[in-house]
Amino acid sequence: MAADLNQWGINVAQHLQSLRDLYGYFETRSSYFTSDRPADIQAVFERLRHEGNYPKALAGVEITAVRDLDSGLDTAQAEGRSRLPWQKGDLMLTFTLDNVHTLTLRASGTEPKLKYYLELRQRLSDIQSGDAGEYVHYIQQSLLLTQQWSAQVSDEDDAAIAVVLADKLEAAIATELVLPEKHGLIPNQNNLIQGEIE
């Protein structure tokens, strides 16, 4: 690939930047919580589903759609039904955040774990609710960025915004959705160590 790009007069880093300009910057996070009792994990899903009253936001970011593979609900679809196979008792929820990011919570089929997968796509040029400068200001103010991050986030810095947003959303998975202390779950210690290093 590098040789082909060189024929066009660009290097790999420039090509990667052109792909980010076209598609945006992607940030993913995944981890899990463990429990000795499957009922503890099931209790998390029951609380989140409480009579169809799903959470409305995570870390201040609006949840714009919900897919629940226990009931077949998918509010992102016109008919409100999931296109994925589903069955009663499935412990899997997907939340769409701000119409573009996704968070999936699911019980492991082989281990006593509640896993999560957070996927963010950030591209300031896609922002529809005002100009990019206002969005950067929102990120700086409402996500309470440290002085270090505030200085790094500019109107054109999709990567920095995605990382900061991912950090805030990932922390809120525990504090707003899973509530490990309440349900007797144990967070993956590797994430705690990684968060302290960064």
PDB file of C-alpha atoms in Angstrom:
ATOM      1  CA  MET A   1       0.000   0.000   0.000  1.00  0.00           C
ATOM      2  CA  ALA A   2       2.824   2.402   0.870  1.00  0.00           C
ATOM      3  CA  ALA A   3       4.367   1.905  -2.577  1.00  0.00           C
ATOM      4  CA  ASP A   4       1.031   2.552  -4.300  1.00  0.00           C
ATOM      5  CA  LEU A   5       0.423   5.690  -2.240  1.00  0.00           C
ATOM      6  CA  ASN A   6       3.953   6.884  -2.984  1.00  0.00           C
ATOM      7  CA  GLN A   7       3.129   6.746  -6.713  1.00  0.00           C
ATOM      8  CA  TRP A   8       0.343   9.234  -5.980  1.00  0.00           C
ATOM      9  CA  GLY A   9       2.720  11.460  -4.046  1.00  0.00           C
ATOM     10  CA  ILE A  10       1.323  10.773  -0.567  1.00  0.00           C
ATOM     11  CA  ASN A  11       2.477   8.719   2.389  1.00  0.00           C
ATOM     12  CA  VAL A  12       0.507   6.383   4.663  1.00  0.00           C
ATOM     13  CA  ALA A  13      -0.046   9.039   7.342  1.00  0.00           C
ATOM     14  CA  GLN A  14      -1.483  11.446   4.752  1.00  0.00           C
ATOM     15  CA  HIS A  15      -3.758   8.721   3.395  1.00  0.00           C
ATOM     16  CA  LEU A  16      -4.981   7.890   6.898  1.00  0.00           C
ATOM     17  CA  GLN A  17      -5.741  11.571   7.452  1.00  0.00           C
ATOM     18  CA  SER A  18      -7.691  11.728   4.188  1.00  0.00           C
ATOM     19  CA  LEU A  19      -9.773   8.737   5.346  1.00  0.00           C
ATOM     20  CA  ARG A  20     -10.415  10.465   8.694  1.00  0.00           C
ATOM     21  CA  ASP A  21     -11.442  13.621   6.848  1.00  0.00           C
ATOM     22  CA  LEU A  22     -13.850  11.596   4.734  1.00  0.00           C
ATOM     23  CA  TYR A  23     -15.296   9.214   7.346  1.00  0.00           C
ATOM     24  CA  GLY A  24     -14.427  10.781  10.689  1.00  0.00           C
ATOM     25  CA  TYR A  25     -12.396   9.551  13.625  1.00  0.00           C
ATOM     26  CA  PHE A  26     -13.443   6.304  15.306  1.00  0.00           C
ATOM     27  CA  GLU A  27     -12.841   5.452  18.950  1.00  0.00           C
ATOM     28  CA  THR A  28     -13.855   2.115  20.476  1.00  0.00           C
ATOM     29  CA  ARG A  29     -13.843   0.832  24.019  1.00  0.00           C
ATOM     30  CA  SER A  30     -14.803  -2.553  25.380  1.00  0.00           C
ATOM     31  CA  SER A  31     -14.587  -4.216  28.747  1.00  0.00           C
ATOM     32  CA  TYR A  32     -16.676  -6.146  31.238  1.00  0.00           C
ATOM     33  CA  PHE A  33     -17.964  -6.605  34.755  1.00  0.00           C
ATOM     34  CA  THR A  34     -17.909 -10.022  36.437  1.00  0.00           C
ATOM     35  CA  SER A  35     -20.224 -11.698  38.899  1.00  0.00           C
ATOM     36  CA  ASP A  36     -20.395 -15.070  40.575  1.00  0.00           C
ATOM     37  CA  ARG A  37     -24.169 -15.069  40.173  1.00  0.00           C
ATOM     38  CA  PRO A  38     -25.939 -14.783  36.793  1.00  0.00           C
ATOM     39  CA  ALA A  39     -28.934 -13.278  38.616  1.00  0.00           C
ATOM     40  CA  ASP A  40     -26.829 -10.180  39.392  1.00  0.00           C
ATOM     41  CA  ILE A  41     -26.260  -9.549  35.682  1.00  0.00           C
ATOM     42  CA  GLN A  42     -29.903 -10.222  34.882  1.00  0.00           C
ATOM     43  CA  ALA A  43     -30.913  -7.654  37.534  1.00  0.00           C
ATOM     44  CA  VAL A  44     -28.951  -4.950  35.674  1.00  0.00           C
ATOM     45  CA  PHE A  45     -30.924  -5.632  32.487  1.00  0.00           C
ATOM     46  CA  GLU A  46     -34.235  -5.749  34.347  1.00  0.00           C
ATOM     47  CA  ARG A  47     -33.516  -2.347  35.908  1.00  0.00           C
ATOM     48  CA  LEU A  48     -32.468  -0.816  32.561  1.00  0.00           C
ATOM     49  CA  ARG A  49     -35.592  -2.198  30.844  1.00  0.00           C
ATOM     50  CA  HIS A  50     -37.957  -1.270  33.690  1.00  0.00           C
ATOM     51  CA  GLU A  51     -41.364  -1.500  31.979  1.00  0.00           C
ATOM     52  CA  GLY A  52     -39.974  -0.059  28.758  1.00  0.00           C
ATOM     53  CA  ASN A  53     -38.598   3.043  30.482  1.00  0.00           C
ATOM     54  CA  TYR A  54     -35.086   2.874  29.115  1.00  0.00           C
ATOM     55  CA  PRO A  55     -32.427   5.454  30.061  1.00  0.00           C
ATOM     56  CA  LYS A  56     -32.760   8.760  28.171  1.00  0.00           C
ATOM     57  CA  ALA A  57     -29.136   9.899  28.342  1.00  0.00           C
ATOM     58  CA  LEU A  58     -25.640   8.760  29.275  1.00  0.00           C
ATOM     59  CA  ALA A  59     -23.135  11.305  30.648  1.00  0.00           C
ATOM     60  CA  GLY A  60     -25.426  14.028  29.347  1.00  0.00           C
ATOM     61  CA  VAL A  61     -25.467  12.611  25.799  1.00  0.00           C
ATOM     62  CA  GLU A  62     -28.969  11.854  24.529  1.00  0.00           C
ATOM     63  CA  ILE A  63     -29.905   8.236  23.881  1.00  0.00           C
ATOM     64  CA  THR A  64     -31.702   8.545  20.556  1.00  0.00           C
ATOM     65  CA  ALA A  65     -32.553   4.872  19.935  1.00  0.00           C
ATOM     66  CA  VAL A  66     -32.771   1.575  21.831  1.00  0.00           C
ATOM     67  CA  ARG A  67     -32.520  -1.998  20.535  1.00  0.00           C
ATOM     68  CA  ASP A  68     -33.599  -4.657  23.037  1.00  0.00           C
ATOM     69  CA  LEU A  69     -33.126  -8.255  21.924  1.00  0.00           C
ATOM     70  CA  ASP A  70     -35.325  -9.492  24.788  1.00  0.00           C
ATOM     71  CA  SER A  71     -38.456  -7.939  23.254  1.00  0.00           C
ATOM     72  CA  GLY A  72     -37.396  -7.325  19.652  1.00  0.00           C
ATOM     73  CA  LEU A  73     -37.721  -3.577  20.096  1.00  0.00           C
ATOM     74  CA  ASP A  74     -35.614  -1.295  17.909  1.00  0.00           C
ATOM     75  CA  THR A  75     -36.657   2.336  18.004  1.00  0.00           C
ATOM     76  CA  ALA A  76     -34.228   3.204  15.186  1.00  0.00           C
ATOM     77  CA  GLN A  77     -36.310   1.165  12.735  1.00  0.00           C
ATOM     78  CA  ALA A  78     -39.434   2.676  11.172  1.00  0.00           C
ATOM     79  CA  GLU A  79     -41.563  -0.266  12.287  1.00  0.00           C
ATOM     80  CA  GLY A  80     -39.917  -0.311  15.737  1.00  0.00           C
ATOM     81  CA  ARG A  81     -38.831  -3.966  15.411  1.00  0.00           C
ATOM     82  CA  SER A  82     -35.309  -5.329  15.473  1.00  0.00           C
ATOM     83  CA  ARG A  83     -33.854  -6.657  12.249  1.00  0.00           C
ATOM     84  CA  LEU A  84     -31.565  -8.859  14.334  1.00  0.00           C
ATOM     85  CA  PRO A  85     -32.804 -12.216  15.592  1.00  0.00           C
ATOM     86  CA  TRP A  86     -34.165 -11.960  19.127  1.00  0.00           C
ATOM     87  CA  GLN A  87     -35.873 -14.070  21.743  1.00  0.00           C
ATOM     88  CA  LYS A  88     -37.352 -13.543  25.163  1.00  0.00           C
ATOM     89  CA  GLY A  89     -34.656 -13.733  27.806  1.00  0.00           C
ATOM     90  CA  ASP A  90     -31.821 -12.342  25.655  1.00  0.00           C
ATOM     91  CA  LEU A  91     -29.599 -10.120  27.783  1.00  0.00           C
ATOM     92  CA  MET A  92     -28.522  -7.609  25.145  1.00  0.00           C
ATOM     93  CA  LEU A  93     -29.276  -3.892  24.839  1.00  0.00           C
ATOM     94  CA  THR A  94     -27.881  -1.421  22.314  1.00  0.00           C
ATOM     95  CA  PHE A  95     -28.201   2.318  22.852  1.00  0.00           C
ATOM     96  CA  THR A  96     -27.620   4.791  20.037  1.00  0.00           C
ATOM     97  CA  LEU A  97     -26.185   8.015  21.406  1.00  0.00           C
ATOM     98  CA  ASP A  98     -26.648  11.325  19.627  1.00  0.00           C
ATOM     99  CA  ASN A  99     -27.788   9.428  16.472  1.00  0.00           C
ATOM    100  CA  VAL A 100     -24.263   8.211  15.690  1.00  0.00           C
ATOM    101  CA  HIS A 101     -22.436   6.497  18.596  1.00  0.00           C
ATOM    102  CA  THR A 102     -23.427   3.070  19.944  1.00  0.00           C
ATOM    103  CA  LEU A 103     -23.138   1.277  23.242  1.00  0.00           C
ATOM    104  CA  THR A 104     -23.996  -2.399  23.471  1.00  0.00           C
ATOM    105  CA  LEU A 105     -24.387  -4.185  26.804  1.00  0.00           C
ATOM    106  CA  ARG A 106     -24.651  -7.961  26.741  1.00  0.00           C
ATOM    107  CA  ALA A 107     -24.251 -10.943  28.985  1.00  0.00           C
ATOM    108  CA  SER A 108     -21.518 -13.351  27.976  1.00  0.00           C
ATOM    109  CA  GLY A 109     -22.784 -16.704  26.798  1.00  0.00           C
ATOM    110  CA  THR A 110     -19.822 -18.601  28.256  1.00  0.00           C
ATOM    111  CA  GLU A 111     -18.602 -16.645  31.289  1.00  0.00           C
ATOM    112  CA  PRO A 112     -20.222 -14.812  34.211  1.00  0.00           C
ATOM    113  CA  LYS A 113     -19.603 -11.408  32.610  1.00  0.00           C
ATOM    114  CA  LEU A 114     -21.583  -8.364  31.549  1.00  0.00           C
ATOM    115  CA  LYS A 115     -19.691  -7.013  28.549  1.00  0.00           C
ATOM    116  CA  TYR A 116     -19.905  -3.631  26.895  1.00  0.00           C
ATOM    117  CA  TYR A 117     -18.849  -2.274  23.525  1.00  0.00           C
ATOM    118  CA  LEU A 118     -18.714   1.495  23.016  1.00  0.00           C
ATOM    119  CA  GLU A 119     -18.213   2.789  19.472  1.00  0.00           C
ATOM    120  CA  LEU A 120     -17.863   6.485  18.693  1.00  0.00           C
ATOM    121  CA  ARG A 121     -17.617   8.216  15.353  1.00  0.00           C
ATOM    122  CA  GLN A 122     -16.609  11.852  15.507  1.00  0.00           C
ATOM    123  CA  ARG A 123     -16.623  14.245  12.593  1.00  0.00           C
ATOM    124  CA  LEU A 124     -17.225  17.917  13.295  1.00  0.00           C
ATOM    125  CA  SER A 125     -18.357  18.495   9.724  1.00  0.00           C
ATOM    126  CA  ASP A 126     -21.392  16.244  10.416  1.00  0.00           C
ATOM    127  CA  ILE A 127     -22.695  18.301  13.322  1.00  0.00           C
ATOM    128  CA  GLN A 128     -26.198  19.550  12.590  1.00  0.00           C
ATOM    129  CA  SER A 129     -27.173  21.303  15.831  1.00  0.00           C
ATOM    130  CA  GLY A 130     -25.157  24.487  15.306  1.00  0.00           C
ATOM    131  CA  ASP A 131     -21.647  25.114  14.139  1.00  0.00           C
ATOM    132  CA  ALA A 132     -18.595  23.111  15.119  1.00  0.00           C
ATOM    133  CA  GLY A 133     -17.281  25.861  17.385  1.00  0.00           C
ATOM    134  CA  GLU A 134     -20.411  25.630  19.538  1.00  0.00           C
ATOM    135  CA  TYR A 135     -20.006  21.854  19.750  1.00  0.00           C
ATOM    136  CA  VAL A 136     -16.379  22.156  20.844  1.00  0.00           C
ATOM    137  CA  HIS A 137     -17.490  24.678  23.479  1.00  0.00           C
ATOM    138  CA  TYR A 138     -20.152  22.181  24.639  1.00  0.00           C
ATOM    139  CA  ILE A 139     -17.525  19.447  24.912  1.00  0.00           C
ATOM    140  CA  GLN A 140     -15.205  21.746  26.847  1.00  0.00           C
ATOM    141  CA  GLN A 141     -17.903  22.994  29.245  1.00  0.00           C
ATOM    142  CA  SER A 142     -20.379  20.171  29.791  1.00  0.00           C
ATOM    143  CA  LEU A 143     -17.863  17.374  29.889  1.00  0.00           C
ATOM    144  CA  LEU A 144     -15.748  19.434  32.295  1.00  0.00           C
ATOM    145  CA  LEU A 145     -12.472  18.954  30.532  1.00  0.00           C
ATOM    146  CA  THR A 146      -9.244  19.350  32.363  1.00  0.00           C
ATOM    147  CA  GLN A 147      -7.065  22.319  31.467  1.00  0.00           C
ATOM    148  CA  GLN A 148      -4.805  19.959  29.518  1.00  0.00           C
ATOM    149  CA  TRP A 149      -7.641  18.646  27.336  1.00  0.00           C
ATOM    150  CA  SER A 150      -9.270  22.056  26.852  1.00  0.00           C
ATOM    151  CA  ALA A 151      -6.045  23.325  25.371  1.00  0.00           C
ATOM    152  CA  GLN A 152      -5.818  20.336  23.020  1.00  0.00           C
ATOM    153  CA  VAL A 153      -9.359  20.376  21.639  1.00  0.00           C
ATOM    154  CA  SER A 154      -9.739  22.648  18.644  1.00  0.00           C
ATOM    155  CA  ASP A 155     -12.524  23.175  16.111  1.00  0.00           C
ATOM    156  CA  GLU A 156     -10.893  20.603  13.848  1.00  0.00           C
ATOM    157  CA  ASP A 157      -9.740  17.984  16.332  1.00  0.00           C
ATOM    158  CA  ASP A 158     -12.126  15.046  15.916  1.00  0.00           C
ATOM    159  CA  ALA A 159      -9.702  12.626  17.584  1.00  0.00           C
ATOM    160  CA  ALA A 160      -9.324  14.616  20.810  1.00  0.00           C
ATOM    161  CA  ILE A 161     -13.076  15.111  21.097  1.00  0.00           C
ATOM    162  CA  ALA A 162     -13.753  11.416  20.482  1.00  0.00           C
ATOM    163  CA  VAL A 163     -11.235  10.345  23.128  1.00  0.00           C
ATOM    164  CA  VAL A 164     -12.599  12.761  25.735  1.00  0.00           C
ATOM    165  CA  LEU A 165     -16.187  11.786  24.964  1.00  0.00           C
ATOM    166  CA  ALA A 166     -15.286   8.080  25.113  1.00  0.00           C
ATOM    167  CA  ASP A 167     -13.631   8.575  28.508  1.00  0.00           C
ATOM    168  CA  LYS A 168     -16.734  10.284  29.902  1.00  0.00           C
ATOM    169  CA  LEU A 169     -19.167   7.771  28.412  1.00  0.00           C
ATOM    170  CA  GLU A 170     -17.102   4.796  29.545  1.00  0.00           C
ATOM    171  CA  ALA A 171     -17.032   6.105  33.116  1.00  0.00           C
ATOM    172  CA  ALA A 172     -20.804   6.659  32.981  1.00  0.00           C
ATOM    173  CA  ILE A 173     -21.425   3.056  31.911  1.00  0.00           C
ATOM    174  CA  ALA A 174     -20.558   2.058  35.474  1.00  0.00           C
ATOM    175  CA  THR A 175     -21.947   5.049  37.367  1.00  0.00           C
ATOM    176  CA  GLU A 176     -25.210   5.501  35.439  1.00  0.00           C
ATOM    177  CA  LEU A 177     -26.087   2.170  33.810  1.00  0.00           C
ATOM    178  CA  VAL A 178     -24.471  -0.899  35.351  1.00  0.00           C
ATOM    179  CA  LEU A 179     -24.120   0.309  38.979  1.00  0.00           C
ATOM    180  CA  PRO A 180     -21.689  -2.476  39.934  1.00  0.00           C
ATOM    181  CA  GLU A 181     -21.836  -1.823  43.692  1.00  0.00           C
ATOM    182  CA  LYS A 182     -25.625  -2.083  43.729  1.00  0.00           C
ATOM    183  CA  HIS A 183     -25.648  -5.336  41.769  1.00  0.00           C
ATOM    184  CA  GLY A 184     -22.557  -7.007  43.216  1.00  0.00           C
ATOM    185  CA  LEU A 185     -20.527  -6.814  39.997  1.00  0.00           C
ATOM    186  CA  ILE A 186     -16.768  -6.372  39.811  1.00  0.00           C
ATOM    187  CA  PRO A 187     -15.281  -4.065  37.120  1.00  0.00           C
ATOM    188  CA  ASN A 188     -12.435  -5.349  34.978  1.00  0.00           C
ATOM    189  CA  GLN A 189      -9.312  -4.129  36.805  1.00  0.00           C
ATOM    190  CA  ASN A 190      -7.357  -3.593  33.569  1.00  0.00           C
ATOM    191  CA  ASN A 191      -9.636  -0.680  32.681  1.00  0.00           C
ATOM    192  CA  LEU A 192      -9.084   0.919  36.071  1.00  0.00           C
ATOM    193  CA  ILE A 193      -5.316   0.679  35.629  1.00  0.00           C
ATOM    194  CA  GLN A 194      -5.461   1.997  32.049  1.00  0.00           C
ATOM    195  CA  GLY A 195      -7.609   4.955  33.114  1.00  0.00           C
ATOM    196  CA  GLU A 196      -5.119   5.871  35.853  1.00  0.00           C
ATOM    197  CA  ILE A 197      -2.170   5.756  33.433  1.00  0.00           C
ATOM    198  CA  GLU A 198      -3.822   8.029  30.896  1.00  0.00           C
TER     199      GLU A 198
END
